[in-house]
Coordinates of C-alpha atoms and ligand atoms in Angstrom, one line a residue:
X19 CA 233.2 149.4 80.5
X20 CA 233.4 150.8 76.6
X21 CA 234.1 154.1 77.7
X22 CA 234.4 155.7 74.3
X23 CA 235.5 159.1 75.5
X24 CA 232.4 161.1 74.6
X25 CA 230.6 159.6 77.5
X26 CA 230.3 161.4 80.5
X27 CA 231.0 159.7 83.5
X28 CA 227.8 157.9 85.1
X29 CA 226.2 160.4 87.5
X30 CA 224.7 159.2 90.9
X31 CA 222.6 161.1 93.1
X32 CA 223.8 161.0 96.5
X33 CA 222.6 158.8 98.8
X34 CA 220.8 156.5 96.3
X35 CA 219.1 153.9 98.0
X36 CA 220.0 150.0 96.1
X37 CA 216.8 148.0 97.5
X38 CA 213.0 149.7 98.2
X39 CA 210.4 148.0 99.8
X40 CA 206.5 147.9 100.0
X41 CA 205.0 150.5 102.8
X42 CA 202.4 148.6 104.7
X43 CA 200.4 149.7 107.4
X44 CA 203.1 152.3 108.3
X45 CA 205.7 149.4 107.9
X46 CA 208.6 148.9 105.4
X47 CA 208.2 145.2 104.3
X48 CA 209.9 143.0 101.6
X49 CA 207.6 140.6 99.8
X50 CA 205.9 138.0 101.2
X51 CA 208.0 135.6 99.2
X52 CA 211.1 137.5 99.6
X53 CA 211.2 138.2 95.5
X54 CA 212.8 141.8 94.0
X55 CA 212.5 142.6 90.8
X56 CA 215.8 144.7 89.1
X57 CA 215.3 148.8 88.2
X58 CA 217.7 150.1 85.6
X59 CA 218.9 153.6 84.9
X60 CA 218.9 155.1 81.7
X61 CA 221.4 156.4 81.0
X62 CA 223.9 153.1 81.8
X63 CA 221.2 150.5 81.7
X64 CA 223.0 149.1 84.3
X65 CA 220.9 147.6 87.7
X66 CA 221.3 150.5 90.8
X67 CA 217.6 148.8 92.6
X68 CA 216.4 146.1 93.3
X69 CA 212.5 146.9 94.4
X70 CA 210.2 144.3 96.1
X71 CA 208.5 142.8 93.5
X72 CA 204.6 142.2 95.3
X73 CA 202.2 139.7 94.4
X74 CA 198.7 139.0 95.6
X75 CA 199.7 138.2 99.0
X76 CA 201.6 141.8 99.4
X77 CA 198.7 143.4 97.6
X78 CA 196.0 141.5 99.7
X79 CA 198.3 142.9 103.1
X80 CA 198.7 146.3 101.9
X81 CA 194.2 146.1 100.8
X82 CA 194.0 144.8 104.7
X83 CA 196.1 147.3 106.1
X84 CA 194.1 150.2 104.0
X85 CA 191.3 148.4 105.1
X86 CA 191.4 148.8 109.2
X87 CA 192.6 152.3 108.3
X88 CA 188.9 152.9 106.8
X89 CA 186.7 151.0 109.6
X90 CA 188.5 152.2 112.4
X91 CA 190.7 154.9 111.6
X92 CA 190.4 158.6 111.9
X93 CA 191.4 159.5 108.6
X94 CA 187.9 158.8 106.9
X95 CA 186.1 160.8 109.9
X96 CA 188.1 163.6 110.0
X97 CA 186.5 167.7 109.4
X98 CA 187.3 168.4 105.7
X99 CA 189.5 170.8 107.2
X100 CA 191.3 168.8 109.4
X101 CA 192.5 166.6 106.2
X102 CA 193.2 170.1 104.7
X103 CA 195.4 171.0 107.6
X104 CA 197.4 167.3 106.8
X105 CA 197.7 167.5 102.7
X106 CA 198.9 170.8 102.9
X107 CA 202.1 170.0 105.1
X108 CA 202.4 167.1 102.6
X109 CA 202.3 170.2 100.1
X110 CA 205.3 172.1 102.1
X111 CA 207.4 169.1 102.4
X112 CA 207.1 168.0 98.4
X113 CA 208.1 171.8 97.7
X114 CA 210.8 171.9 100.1
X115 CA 212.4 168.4 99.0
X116 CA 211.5 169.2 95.3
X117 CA 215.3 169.5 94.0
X118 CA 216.0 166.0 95.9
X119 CA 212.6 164.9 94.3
X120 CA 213.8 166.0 91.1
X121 CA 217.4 164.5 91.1
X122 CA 216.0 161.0 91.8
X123 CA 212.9 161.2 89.5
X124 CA 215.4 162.4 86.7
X125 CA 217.9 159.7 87.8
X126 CA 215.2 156.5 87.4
X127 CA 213.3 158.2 84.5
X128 CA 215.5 159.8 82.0
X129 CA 213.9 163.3 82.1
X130 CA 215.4 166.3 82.0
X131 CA 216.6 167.8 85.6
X132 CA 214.8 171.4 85.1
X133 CA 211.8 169.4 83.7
X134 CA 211.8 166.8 86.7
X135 CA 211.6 169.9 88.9
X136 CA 208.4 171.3 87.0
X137 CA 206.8 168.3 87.9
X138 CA 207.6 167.9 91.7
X139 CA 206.3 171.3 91.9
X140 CA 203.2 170.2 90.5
X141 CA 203.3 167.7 92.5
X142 CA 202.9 169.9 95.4
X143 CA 200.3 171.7 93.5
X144 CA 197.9 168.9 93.1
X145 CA 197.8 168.0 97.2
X146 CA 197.3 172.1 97.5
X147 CA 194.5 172.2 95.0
X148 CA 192.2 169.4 96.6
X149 CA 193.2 170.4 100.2
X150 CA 191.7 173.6 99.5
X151 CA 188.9 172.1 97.2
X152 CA 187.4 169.4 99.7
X153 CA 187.2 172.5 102.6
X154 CA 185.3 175.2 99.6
X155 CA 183.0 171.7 98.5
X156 CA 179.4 172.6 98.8
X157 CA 176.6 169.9 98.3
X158 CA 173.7 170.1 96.7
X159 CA 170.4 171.0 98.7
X160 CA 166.6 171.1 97.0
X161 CA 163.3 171.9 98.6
X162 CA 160.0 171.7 97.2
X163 CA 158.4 174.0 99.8
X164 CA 156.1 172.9 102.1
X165 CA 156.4 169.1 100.9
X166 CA 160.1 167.8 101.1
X167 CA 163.5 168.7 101.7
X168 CA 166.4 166.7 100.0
X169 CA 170.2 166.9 100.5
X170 CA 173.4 165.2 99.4
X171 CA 175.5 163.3 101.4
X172 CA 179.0 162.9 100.0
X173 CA 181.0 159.9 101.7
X174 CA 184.4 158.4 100.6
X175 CA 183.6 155.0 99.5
X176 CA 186.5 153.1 100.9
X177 CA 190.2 151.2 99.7
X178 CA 191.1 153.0 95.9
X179 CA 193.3 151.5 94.2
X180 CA 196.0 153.2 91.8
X181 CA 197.9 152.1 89.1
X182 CA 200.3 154.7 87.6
X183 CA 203.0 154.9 85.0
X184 CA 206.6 155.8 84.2
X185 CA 206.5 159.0 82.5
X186 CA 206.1 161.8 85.0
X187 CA 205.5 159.0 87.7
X188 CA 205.7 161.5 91.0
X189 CA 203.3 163.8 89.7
X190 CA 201.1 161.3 88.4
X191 CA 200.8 160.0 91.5
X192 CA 200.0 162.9 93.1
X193 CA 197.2 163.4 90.8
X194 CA 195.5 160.2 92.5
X195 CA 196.7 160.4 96.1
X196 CA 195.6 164.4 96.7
X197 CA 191.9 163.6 95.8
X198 CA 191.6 160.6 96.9
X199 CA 193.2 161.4 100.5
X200 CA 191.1 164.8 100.7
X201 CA 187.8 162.8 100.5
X202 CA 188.8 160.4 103.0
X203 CA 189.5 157.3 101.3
X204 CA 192.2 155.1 102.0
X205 CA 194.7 154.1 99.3
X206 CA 197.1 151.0 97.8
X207 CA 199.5 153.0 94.9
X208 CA 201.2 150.4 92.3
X209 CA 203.3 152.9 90.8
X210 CA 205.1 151.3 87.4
X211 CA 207.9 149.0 87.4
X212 CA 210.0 150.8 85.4
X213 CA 210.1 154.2 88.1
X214 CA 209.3 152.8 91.7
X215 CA 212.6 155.0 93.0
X216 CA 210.5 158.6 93.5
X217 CA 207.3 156.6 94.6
X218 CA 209.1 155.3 97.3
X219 CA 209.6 158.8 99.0
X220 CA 205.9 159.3 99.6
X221 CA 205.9 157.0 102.5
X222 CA 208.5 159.3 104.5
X223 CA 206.6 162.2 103.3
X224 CA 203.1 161.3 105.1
X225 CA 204.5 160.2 107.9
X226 CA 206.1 163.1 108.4
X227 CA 202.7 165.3 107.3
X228 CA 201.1 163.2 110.2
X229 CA 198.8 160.8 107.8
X230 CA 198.0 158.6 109.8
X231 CA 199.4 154.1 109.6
X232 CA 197.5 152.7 106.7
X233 CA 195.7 155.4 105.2
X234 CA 198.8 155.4 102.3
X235 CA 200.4 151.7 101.2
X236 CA 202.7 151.1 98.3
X237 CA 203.1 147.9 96.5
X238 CA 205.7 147.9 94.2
X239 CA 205.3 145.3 91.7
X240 CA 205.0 144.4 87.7
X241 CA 201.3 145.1 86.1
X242 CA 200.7 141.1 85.7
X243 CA 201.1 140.7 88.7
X244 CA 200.7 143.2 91.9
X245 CA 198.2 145.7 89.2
X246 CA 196.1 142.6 88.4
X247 CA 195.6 141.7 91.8
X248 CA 194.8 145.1 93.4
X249 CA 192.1 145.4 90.3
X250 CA 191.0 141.9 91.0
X251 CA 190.6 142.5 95.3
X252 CA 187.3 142.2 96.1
X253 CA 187.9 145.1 98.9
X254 CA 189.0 147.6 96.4
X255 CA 185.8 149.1 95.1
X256 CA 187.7 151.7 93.2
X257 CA 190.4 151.7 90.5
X258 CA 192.2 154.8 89.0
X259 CA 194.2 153.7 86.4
X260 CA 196.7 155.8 83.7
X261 CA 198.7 154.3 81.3
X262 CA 198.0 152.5 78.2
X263 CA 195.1 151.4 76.3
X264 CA 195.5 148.3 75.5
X265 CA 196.3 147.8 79.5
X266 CA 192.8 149.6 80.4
X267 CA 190.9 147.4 78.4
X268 CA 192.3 144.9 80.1
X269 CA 191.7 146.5 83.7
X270 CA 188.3 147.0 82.7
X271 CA 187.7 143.6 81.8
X272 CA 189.3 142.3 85.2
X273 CA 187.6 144.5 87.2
X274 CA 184.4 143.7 85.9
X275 CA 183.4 141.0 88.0
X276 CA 183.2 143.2 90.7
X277 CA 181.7 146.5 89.1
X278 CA 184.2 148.5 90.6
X279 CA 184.2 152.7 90.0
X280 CA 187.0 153.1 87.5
X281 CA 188.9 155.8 86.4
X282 CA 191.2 155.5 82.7
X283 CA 193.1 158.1 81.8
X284 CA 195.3 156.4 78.3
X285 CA 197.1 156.5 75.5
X286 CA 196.8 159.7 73.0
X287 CA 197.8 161.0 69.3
X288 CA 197.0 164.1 69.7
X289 CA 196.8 166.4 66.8
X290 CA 197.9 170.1 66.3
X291 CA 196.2 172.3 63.7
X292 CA 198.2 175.2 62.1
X293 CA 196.0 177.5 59.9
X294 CA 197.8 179.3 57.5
X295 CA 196.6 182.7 59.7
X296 CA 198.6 182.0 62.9
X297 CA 201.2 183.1 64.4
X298 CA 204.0 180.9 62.8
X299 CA 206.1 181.9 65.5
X300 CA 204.4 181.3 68.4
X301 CA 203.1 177.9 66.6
X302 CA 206.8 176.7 65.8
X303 CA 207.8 177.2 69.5
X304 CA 205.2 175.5 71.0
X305 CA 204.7 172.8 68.3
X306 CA 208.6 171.8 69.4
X307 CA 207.6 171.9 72.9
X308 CA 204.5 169.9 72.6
X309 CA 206.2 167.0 71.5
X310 CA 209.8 167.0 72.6
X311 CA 209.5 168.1 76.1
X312 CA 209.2 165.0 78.9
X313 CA 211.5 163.4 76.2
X314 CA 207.9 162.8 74.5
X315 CA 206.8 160.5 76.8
X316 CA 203.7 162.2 77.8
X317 CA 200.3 161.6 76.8
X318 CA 199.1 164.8 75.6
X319 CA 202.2 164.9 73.6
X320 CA 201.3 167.1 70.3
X321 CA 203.0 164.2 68.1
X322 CA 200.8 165.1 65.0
X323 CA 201.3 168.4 63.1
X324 CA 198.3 168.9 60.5
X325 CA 199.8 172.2 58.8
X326 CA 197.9 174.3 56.4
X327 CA 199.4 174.1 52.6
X328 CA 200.1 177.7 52.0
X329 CA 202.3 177.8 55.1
X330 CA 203.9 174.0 55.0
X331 CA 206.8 174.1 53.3
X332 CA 207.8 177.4 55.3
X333 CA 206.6 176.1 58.8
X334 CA 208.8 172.6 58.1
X335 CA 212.1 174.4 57.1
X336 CA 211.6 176.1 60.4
X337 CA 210.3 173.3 62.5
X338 CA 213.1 170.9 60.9
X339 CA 215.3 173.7 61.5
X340 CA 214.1 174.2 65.5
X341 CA 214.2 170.4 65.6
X342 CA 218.6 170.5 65.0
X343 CA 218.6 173.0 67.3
X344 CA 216.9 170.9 70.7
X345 CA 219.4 169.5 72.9
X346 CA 219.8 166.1 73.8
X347 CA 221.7 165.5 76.8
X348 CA 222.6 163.7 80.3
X349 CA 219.3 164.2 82.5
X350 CA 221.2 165.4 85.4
X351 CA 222.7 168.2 82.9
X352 CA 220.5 171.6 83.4
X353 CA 221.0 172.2 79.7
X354 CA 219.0 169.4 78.6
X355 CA 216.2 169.5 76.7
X356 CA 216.2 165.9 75.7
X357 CA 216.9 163.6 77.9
X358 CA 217.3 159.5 78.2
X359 CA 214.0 157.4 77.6
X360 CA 213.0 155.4 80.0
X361 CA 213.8 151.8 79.5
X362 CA 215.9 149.8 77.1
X363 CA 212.6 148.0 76.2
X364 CA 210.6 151.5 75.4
X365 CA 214.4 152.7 73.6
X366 CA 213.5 149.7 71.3
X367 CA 209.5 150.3 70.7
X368 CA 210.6 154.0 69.4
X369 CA 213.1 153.2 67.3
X370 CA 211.6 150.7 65.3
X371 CA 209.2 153.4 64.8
X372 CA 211.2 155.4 63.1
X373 CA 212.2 152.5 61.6
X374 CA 209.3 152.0 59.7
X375 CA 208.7 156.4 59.4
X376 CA 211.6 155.5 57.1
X377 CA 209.2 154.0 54.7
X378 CA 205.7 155.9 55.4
X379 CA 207.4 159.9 55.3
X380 CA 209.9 162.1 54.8
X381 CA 212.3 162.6 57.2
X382 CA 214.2 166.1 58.3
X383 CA 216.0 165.6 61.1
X384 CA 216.7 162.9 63.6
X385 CA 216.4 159.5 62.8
X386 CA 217.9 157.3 65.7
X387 CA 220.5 157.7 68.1
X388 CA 222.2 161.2 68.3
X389 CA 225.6 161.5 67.8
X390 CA 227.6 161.5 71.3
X391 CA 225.5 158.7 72.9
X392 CA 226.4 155.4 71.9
X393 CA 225.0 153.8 74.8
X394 CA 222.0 154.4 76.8
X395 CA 218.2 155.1 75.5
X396 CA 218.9 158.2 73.4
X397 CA 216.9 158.8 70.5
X398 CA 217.5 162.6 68.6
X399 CA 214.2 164.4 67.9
X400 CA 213.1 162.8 64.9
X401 CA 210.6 164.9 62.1
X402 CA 208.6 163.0 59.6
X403 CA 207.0 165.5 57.1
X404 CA 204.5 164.5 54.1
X405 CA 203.1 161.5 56.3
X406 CA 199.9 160.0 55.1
X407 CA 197.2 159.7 57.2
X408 CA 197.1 155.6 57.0
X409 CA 200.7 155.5 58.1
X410 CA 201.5 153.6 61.3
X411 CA 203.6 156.9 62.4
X412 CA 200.3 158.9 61.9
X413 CA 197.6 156.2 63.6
X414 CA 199.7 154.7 66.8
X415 CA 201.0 156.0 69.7
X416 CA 205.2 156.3 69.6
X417 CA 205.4 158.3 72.7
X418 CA 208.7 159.5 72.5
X419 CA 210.0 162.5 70.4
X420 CA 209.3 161.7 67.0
X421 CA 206.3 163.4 65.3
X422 CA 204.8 163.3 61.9
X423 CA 203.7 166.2 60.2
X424 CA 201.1 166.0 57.0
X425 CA 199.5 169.1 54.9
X426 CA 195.6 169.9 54.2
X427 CA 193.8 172.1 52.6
X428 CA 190.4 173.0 54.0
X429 CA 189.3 173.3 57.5
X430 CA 187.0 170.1 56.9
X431 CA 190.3 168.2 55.8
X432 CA 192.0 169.3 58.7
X433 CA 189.0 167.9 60.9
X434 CA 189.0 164.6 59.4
X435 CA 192.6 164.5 59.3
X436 CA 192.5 165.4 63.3
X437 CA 189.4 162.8 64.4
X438 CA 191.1 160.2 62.1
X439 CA 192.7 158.3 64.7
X440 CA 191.3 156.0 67.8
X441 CA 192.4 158.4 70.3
X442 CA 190.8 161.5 71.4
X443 CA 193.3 162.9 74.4
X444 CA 194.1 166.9 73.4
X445 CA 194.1 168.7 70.6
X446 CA 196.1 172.3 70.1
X447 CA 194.9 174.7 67.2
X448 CA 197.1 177.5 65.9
X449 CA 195.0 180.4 64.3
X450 CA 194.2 183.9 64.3
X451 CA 190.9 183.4 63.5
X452 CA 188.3 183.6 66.2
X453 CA 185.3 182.1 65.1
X454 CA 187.1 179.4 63.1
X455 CA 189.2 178.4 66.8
X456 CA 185.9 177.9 68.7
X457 CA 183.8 176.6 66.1
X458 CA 187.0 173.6 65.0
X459 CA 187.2 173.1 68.8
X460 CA 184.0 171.7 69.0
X461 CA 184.1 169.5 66.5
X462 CA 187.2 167.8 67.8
X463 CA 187.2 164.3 69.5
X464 CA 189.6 165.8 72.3
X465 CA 189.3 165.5 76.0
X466 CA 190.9 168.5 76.3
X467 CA 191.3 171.7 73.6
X468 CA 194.3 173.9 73.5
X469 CA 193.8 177.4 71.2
X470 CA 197.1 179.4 70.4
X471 CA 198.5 177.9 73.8
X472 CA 201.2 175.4 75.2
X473 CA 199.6 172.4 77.1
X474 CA 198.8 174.8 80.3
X475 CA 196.9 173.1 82.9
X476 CA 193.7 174.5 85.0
X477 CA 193.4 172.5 88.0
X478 CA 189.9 173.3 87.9
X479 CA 189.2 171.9 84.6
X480 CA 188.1 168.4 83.6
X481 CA 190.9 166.4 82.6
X482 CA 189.9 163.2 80.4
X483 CA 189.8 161.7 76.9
X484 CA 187.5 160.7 74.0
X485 CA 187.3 156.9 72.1
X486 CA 190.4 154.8 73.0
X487 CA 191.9 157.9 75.1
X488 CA 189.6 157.0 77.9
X489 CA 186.7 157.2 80.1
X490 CA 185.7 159.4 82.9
X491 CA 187.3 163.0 83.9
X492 CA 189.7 164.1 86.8
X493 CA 190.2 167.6 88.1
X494 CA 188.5 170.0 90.0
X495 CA 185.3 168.4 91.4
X496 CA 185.2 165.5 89.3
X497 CA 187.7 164.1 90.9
X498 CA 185.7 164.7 94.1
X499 CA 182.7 163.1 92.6
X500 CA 184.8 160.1 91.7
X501 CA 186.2 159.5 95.2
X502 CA 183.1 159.9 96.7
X503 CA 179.5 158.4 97.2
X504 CA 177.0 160.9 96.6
X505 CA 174.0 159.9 99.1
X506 CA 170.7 161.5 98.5
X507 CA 168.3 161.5 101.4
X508 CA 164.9 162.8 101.4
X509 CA 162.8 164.5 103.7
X510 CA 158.8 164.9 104.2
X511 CA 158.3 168.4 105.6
Ligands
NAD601 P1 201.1 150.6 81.0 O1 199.7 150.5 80.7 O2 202.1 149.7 80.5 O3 201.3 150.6 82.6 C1 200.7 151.5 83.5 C2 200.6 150.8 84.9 O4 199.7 149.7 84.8 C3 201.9 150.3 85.4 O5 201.9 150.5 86.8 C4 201.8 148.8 85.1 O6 202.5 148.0 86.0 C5 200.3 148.6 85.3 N1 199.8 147.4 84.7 C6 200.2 146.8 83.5 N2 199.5 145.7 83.2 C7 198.5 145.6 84.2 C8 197.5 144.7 84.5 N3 197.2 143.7 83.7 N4 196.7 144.9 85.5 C9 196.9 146.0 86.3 N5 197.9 146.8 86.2 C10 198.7 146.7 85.1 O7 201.5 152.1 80.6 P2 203.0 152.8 80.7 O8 203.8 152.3 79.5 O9 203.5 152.7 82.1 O10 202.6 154.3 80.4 C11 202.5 154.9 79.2 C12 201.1 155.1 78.7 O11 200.4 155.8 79.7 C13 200.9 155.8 77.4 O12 200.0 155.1 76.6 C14 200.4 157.2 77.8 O13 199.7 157.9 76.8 C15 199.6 156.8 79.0 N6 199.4 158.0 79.8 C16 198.1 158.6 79.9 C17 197.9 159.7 80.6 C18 196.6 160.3 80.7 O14 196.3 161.1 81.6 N7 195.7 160.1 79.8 C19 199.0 160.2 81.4 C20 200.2 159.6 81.3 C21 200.4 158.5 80.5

């Protein structure tokens, strides 16, 4: 190579496998045609995988396989408990491999090692949460005395399909396979092309749980080719789907045909509000956090920052100043805050946005590559400040860690300002002002509201977004309802 000096040797896991396969009816199989497609690391960009690359005859085996596992299996039939019992050993072995988990996941990804290990334990967390939900699940029950008695009864509704993508790939994952296992569906997972590596560890990890052949199949695959034809199966009556927008539109179009349940959890720009009352500290820290942690490759990525006037030229010395002070590293490297973005192709998309920030704002700090990483998909945390609010750094999702901060003056600036984009994922407001947090909360076109608090998830809460962020909510019993067909049946007394 063009070793320069400043870079670090390349760092390999131990034991990294070079080729993954699809998991089919309990069975490791290449493609049907024999086809692999190439997986690249990011911090070399050099090929370590090749994955089976599926296409509609892998996705119609896998749909089959899921299938038999619905008619005749035991896994749909099953006491709530029983399936408890299962996803909660799945639960013990995530958390006991979760340093493993986290090595590869960092390794295929780009993230940061202590922030790879975050999300394997969340991970663990989601299979917890609905083993526990789908035993406490009560259904509804209504009498009209002396006349009728009518109940709900809740059924899984068969093969669901889900489509997941690169940036916290494991996790996502297990934010579609722990609901839809505890209600007793079956599954095909199409995890993204660009991270198959940590998907590929779920198939040992069932087996081991004692899920039984078929209830879990993996097609690896590109979107064009094994997505579109799990959305497209006419056995798949459900699609869960998170990634981008312009790809859910697209799903949803597809899948039309069929009028299959779908789930879209998509793209965001999600604003955060700083009133000139809060606490600039606490503000500052999280702000930083908000959009440079997961290398900014996560939807609910604060990537806005609407400041008030009397406090903006203060808060952007100190954010600018905060921004320096972030560190960019190897992923594998504990110290890291920032790590490698995911793909040379993504490295590309960023850049040119702050390519054109160049022209639309200000810019503080950051800017392109960091210094020390000539090669690889590094980009330094990059601050735009005085951006206008029809700038394509202010309107479009760059999901990686640049952000654009603009001033206003009035709490009804700050609202437009905040709705004034298609997306409508979260929303974080910084103020010491009670009456002005709640009451700006419920004007915004978020999903999801954070007040004087990091992005801090409640299991239990409704998960979701507004306009082009998406449609339909996770979490807590919403995603029960989704996996599930509530039957009403009605009985004369
Ligand atoms: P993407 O839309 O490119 O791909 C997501 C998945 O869809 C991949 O598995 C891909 O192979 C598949 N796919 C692509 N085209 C398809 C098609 N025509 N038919 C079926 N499947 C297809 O998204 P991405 O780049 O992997 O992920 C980043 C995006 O995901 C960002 O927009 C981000 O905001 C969004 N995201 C949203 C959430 C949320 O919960 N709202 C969470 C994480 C990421």
């Amino acid at each position: 190579g063009t070793s320069t000096g400043t870079v670090a040797p390349r760092h390999l896991p131990a034991d990294l496998p070079d080729r993954i396969r699809h998991y089919v009816g309990g069975e490791h199989v290449d493609s049907v045609d024999g086809t692999t497609f190439e997986v690249l690391d990011p911090v070399s960009n050099e090929t370590y995988l090749h994955a089976a690359a599926g296409k509609a005859a892998d996705v119609d085996r896998a749909v089959a396989a899921a299938r038999r596992a619905f008619e005749d299996g035991p896994w749909p039939r099953l006491l709530p408990r029983e399936r408890s019992r299962v996803l909660h050993r799945v639960a013990d072995i995530v958390e006991e491999r979760d340093a493993r988990l986290a090595e590869l996941e960092s390794f295929d990804s780009g993230l940061p090692i202590t922030q790879a290990l975050g999300q394997a334990r969340r991970a663990a967390e989601n299979f917890r949460f609905f083993a526990d939900l789908v035993v406490a699940q009560t259904d509804d029950a209504f009498k009209v005395p002396g006349r009728q008695l009518n109940y709900v009864n809740r059924k899984p509704i068969g093969v669901a399909g889900l489509i997941t993508p690169w940036n916290t790939p494991f996790m996502l994952e297990s934010w579609k396979l722990g609901p839809a296992l505890a209600t007793g569906n079956t599954v095909v997972l199409k995890p993204a092309e660009f991270t198959p590596l940590s998907a590929s560890l779920w198939a040992g990890i069932f087996e081991e749980a004692g899920v039984p052949a078929g209830v879990f199949n993996l097609v690896h695959g590109l979107g064009e080719e094994a997505g579109d034809a799990l959305v497209r199966h006419p056995d798949v009556p459900l699609i869960s789907f998170t990634g981008e927008s312009r790809t859910g539109q697209l799903i949803f179009a597809n899948a039309a045909p069929h009028l299959k349940g779908l789930s879209m959890e998509l793209g965001g720009k999600s604003p955060a509000v700083v009133f000139a009352d809060a606490d600039l500290d606490a503000a500052v820290d999280a702000t930083i956090f908000g959009v440079f942690s997961l290398n900014g490759e996560r939807c609910t990525a604060g990537s806005r920052i609407l400041v008030q006037r009397e406090v903006y030229d203060e808060f952007v010395e100190r954010y600018a100043a905060h921004a320096h002070r972030v560190v960019v590293g190897l992923p594998h490297d504990p110290a890291t805050e920032v790590g490698a973005l995911v793909h040379p192709e993504h490295h590309a998309k960023v850049m040119g946005y702050i390519e054109i920030g160049r022209s639309e704002g200000r810019l503080v700090a950051g800017g392109g590559r960091p210094e020390g990483f000539p090669t690889g998909n590094y980009v330094a945390p990059t601050v735009f400040v005085d951006v206008p609010p029809d700038a394509r750094i202010f309107q479009e999702e760059i999901f990686g860690p640049v952000v654009a901060i603009t001033p206003f003056d009035t709490d009804e600036e700050a609202l437009a300002l905040a709705n004034g984009v298609r997306y409508g994922l979260a929303a974080y407001v910084w103020t010491n002002d009670l009456r002005r947090a709640h009451t700006f909360a419920q004007s915004l076109d978020a999903g999801m509201v954070w007040l004087n608090s990091n992005n801090v998830r409640d299991l239990r809460t409704p998960f979701g977004g507004v306009k082009a962020s998406g449609l339909g909510h996770e979490g807590g019993y919403r995603s029960i309802d989704f996996y599930t067909h509530q039957q009403a049946v009605h009985v004369t007394l």
